[in-house]
């Protein structure tokens, strides 16, 4: 990640915005590289606003920061050897954009589907909006064929998206 520093003649306000963007970027990196792989749902609750809005929720995901904890728990319990790569990270003012890749083995149930034991690679670009140092909103755009709903390793053998479809 490249971190910019304010120009020597930057206003204090501009320097503060830049410092906030850098802190937000580091928080997003920490979530993907430490918090989700550890399955630390309690830490997640503290990093998101109580009324967090996920514009692209998983099926069955509750609202608010409990929804963020649900996503972390779902990803962690569904995959062994869970690894995230932060491929790109851009922070400006109250927004952080991250392009990430998840790799692991599908060893636990996910979205109503039993474990397949197959390798999984999910990829997305996510935009986070921050408020008061916490994540307030999320938008996600999944790479085709690499979302939890469409990944071949997570699709039932009969081609349905859940057992019995």
Coordinates of C-alpha atoms in Angstrom, one line a residue:
X1 CA 0.0 0.0 0.0
X2 CA 1.3 3.4 -0.9
X3 CA 0.6 6.1 1.7
X4 CA 0.7 9.7 0.7
X5 CA 1.7 12.5 3.0
X6 CA 0.3 16.0 2.9
X7 CA 2.2 18.6 1.0
X8 CA 4.2 20.9 3.3
X9 CA 1.8 23.8 2.6
X10 CA -1.4 21.7 3.2
X11 CA -4.0 23.1 5.4
X12 CA -4.5 21.4 8.8
X13 CA -7.9 20.3 7.5
X14 CA -6.4 18.6 4.5
X15 CA -3.8 16.9 6.7
X16 CA -6.5 15.7 9.0
X17 CA -8.5 14.2 6.1
X18 CA -5.4 12.5 4.8
X19 CA -4.5 11.1 8.2
X20 CA -8.1 9.8 8.6
X21 CA -8.0 8.1 5.2
X22 CA -4.7 6.4 6.1
X23 CA -6.1 5.1 9.4
X24 CA -9.3 3.9 7.6
X25 CA -7.1 2.0 5.0
X26 CA -5.1 0.3 7.8
X27 CA -8.3 -0.7 9.5
X28 CA -9.6 -2.3 6.3
X29 CA -6.3 -4.1 5.7
X30 CA -6.4 -5.4 9.3
X31 CA -10.0 -6.7 8.9
X32 CA -9.0 -8.8 5.8
X33 CA -5.6 -10.0 6.9
X34 CA -6.2 -10.6 10.7
X35 CA -9.8 -10.3 11.9
X36 CA -11.7 -12.4 9.3
X37 CA -9.1 -15.2 9.1
X38 CA -9.2 -15.4 12.9
X39 CA -13.0 -15.5 12.9
X40 CA -13.0 -12.6 15.5
X41 CA -16.7 -11.6 15.3
X42 CA -16.5 -9.6 18.6
X43 CA -13.7 -7.4 17.3
X44 CA -15.8 -6.8 14.1
X45 CA -18.7 -5.5 16.2
X46 CA -16.4 -2.8 17.6
X47 CA -15.1 -1.8 14.1
X48 CA -18.5 -1.2 12.6
X49 CA -21.2 1.4 13.5
X50 CA -24.3 -0.1 15.3
X51 CA -26.5 0.8 12.3
X52 CA -24.0 -0.4 9.6
X53 CA -25.6 -0.7 6.2
X54 CA -24.5 -3.6 3.9
X55 CA -25.8 -2.8 0.4
X56 CA -24.9 -6.3 -0.8
X57 CA -25.8 -8.6 2.1
X58 CA -25.4 -12.4 2.1
X59 CA -28.6 -14.4 2.3
X60 CA -29.8 -14.6 5.9
X61 CA -27.5 -11.8 7.1
X62 CA -28.9 -9.7 9.9
X63 CA -28.9 -5.9 9.8
X64 CA -26.4 -3.7 11.5
X65 CA -23.0 -4.6 12.9
X66 CA -24.4 -8.1 13.8
X67 CA -24.5 -8.5 10.0
X68 CA -20.8 -7.8 9.8
X69 CA -20.1 -10.3 12.5
X70 CA -22.3 -12.8 10.6
X71 CA -20.2 -12.4 7.5
X72 CA -17.0 -12.9 9.4
X73 CA -18.4 -16.0 11.2
X74 CA -19.8 -17.4 7.9
X75 CA -16.5 -17.0 6.0
X76 CA -14.4 -18.3 8.9
X77 CA -16.5 -21.4 9.7
X78 CA -17.0 -22.4 6.0
X79 CA -13.3 -22.4 5.0
X80 CA -10.2 -24.0 6.4
X81 CA -6.8 -22.5 5.5
X82 CA -8.5 -19.2 5.0
X83 CA -6.3 -16.5 3.4
X84 CA -7.1 -13.1 2.1
X85 CA -4.9 -11.2 -0.3
X86 CA -5.4 -7.4 -0.4
X87 CA -4.7 -6.8 -4.1
X88 CA -5.4 -3.1 -4.2
X89 CA -6.3 -0.6 -1.5
X90 CA -7.3 3.1 -2.1
X91 CA -8.4 5.5 0.6
X92 CA -9.8 9.0 0.0
X93 CA -11.5 11.0 2.8
X94 CA -14.2 8.7 4.3
X95 CA -14.0 6.0 1.6
X96 CA -11.8 2.9 1.3
X97 CA -11.9 0.8 -1.8
X98 CA -10.3 -2.7 -1.6
X99 CA -9.9 -5.4 -4.2
X100 CA -9.4 -8.7 -2.4
X101 CA -9.1 -12.4 -3.1
X102 CA -10.1 -15.1 -0.6
X103 CA -8.5 -18.6 -0.8
X104 CA -9.3 -21.6 1.3
X105 CA -10.9 -25.0 1.4
X106 CA -14.7 -25.3 1.7
X107 CA -14.8 -27.5 4.9
X108 CA -17.9 -26.1 6.6
X109 CA -21.5 -25.2 5.7
X110 CA -22.0 -22.0 3.9
X111 CA -25.3 -20.3 2.9
X112 CA -27.2 -23.6 3.5
X113 CA -24.8 -25.7 1.5
X114 CA -22.7 -28.5 3.0
X115 CA -19.0 -28.6 2.8
X116 CA -17.5 -29.8 -0.5
X117 CA -13.9 -30.2 0.5
X118 CA -12.9 -28.3 -2.7
X119 CA -10.6 -25.3 -3.0
X120 CA -12.4 -21.9 -3.1
X121 CA -11.2 -18.6 -4.6
X122 CA -13.6 -15.7 -4.1
X123 CA -12.8 -12.2 -5.4
X124 CA -14.5 -8.8 -5.0
X125 CA -14.1 -5.1 -5.0
X126 CA -15.6 -3.5 -1.9
X127 CA -16.2 0.1 -1.0
X128 CA -16.4 1.0 2.6
X129 CA -17.7 4.4 4.0
X130 CA -16.4 5.4 7.4
X131 CA -18.1 7.6 10.1
X132 CA -16.4 8.4 13.4
X133 CA -13.5 6.0 12.7
X134 CA -15.9 3.0 12.2
X135 CA -17.2 1.4 9.1
X136 CA -20.8 2.7 8.4
X137 CA -21.6 1.3 4.9
X138 CA -20.4 -1.4 2.5
X139 CA -20.9 -2.0 -1.3
X140 CA -19.5 -5.1 -2.9
X141 CA -19.0 -6.1 -6.5
X142 CA -18.1 -9.8 -6.9
X143 CA -15.9 -11.2 -9.7
X144 CA -18.2 -13.3 -12.0
X145 CA -18.1 -16.9 -10.9
X146 CA -16.3 -16.0 -7.7
X147 CA -19.1 -15.0 -5.4
X148 CA -20.4 -17.1 -2.5
X149 CA -23.6 -17.7 -4.5
X150 CA -21.9 -18.8 -7.8
X151 CA -18.5 -20.3 -7.0
X152 CA -18.2 -23.8 -8.4
X153 CA -16.9 -25.2 -5.2
X154 CA -19.9 -23.9 -3.3
X155 CA -22.5 -25.0 -5.7
X156 CA -24.4 -28.3 -5.1
X157 CA -23.3 -31.2 -7.3
X158 CA -26.6 -31.1 -9.2
X159 CA -25.8 -27.5 -10.3
X160 CA -28.2 -25.9 -7.9
X161 CA -27.1 -23.2 -5.5
X162 CA -28.2 -25.1 -2.5
X163 CA -28.8 -28.7 -1.6
X164 CA -32.1 -30.0 -3.1
X165 CA -32.5 -27.2 -5.7

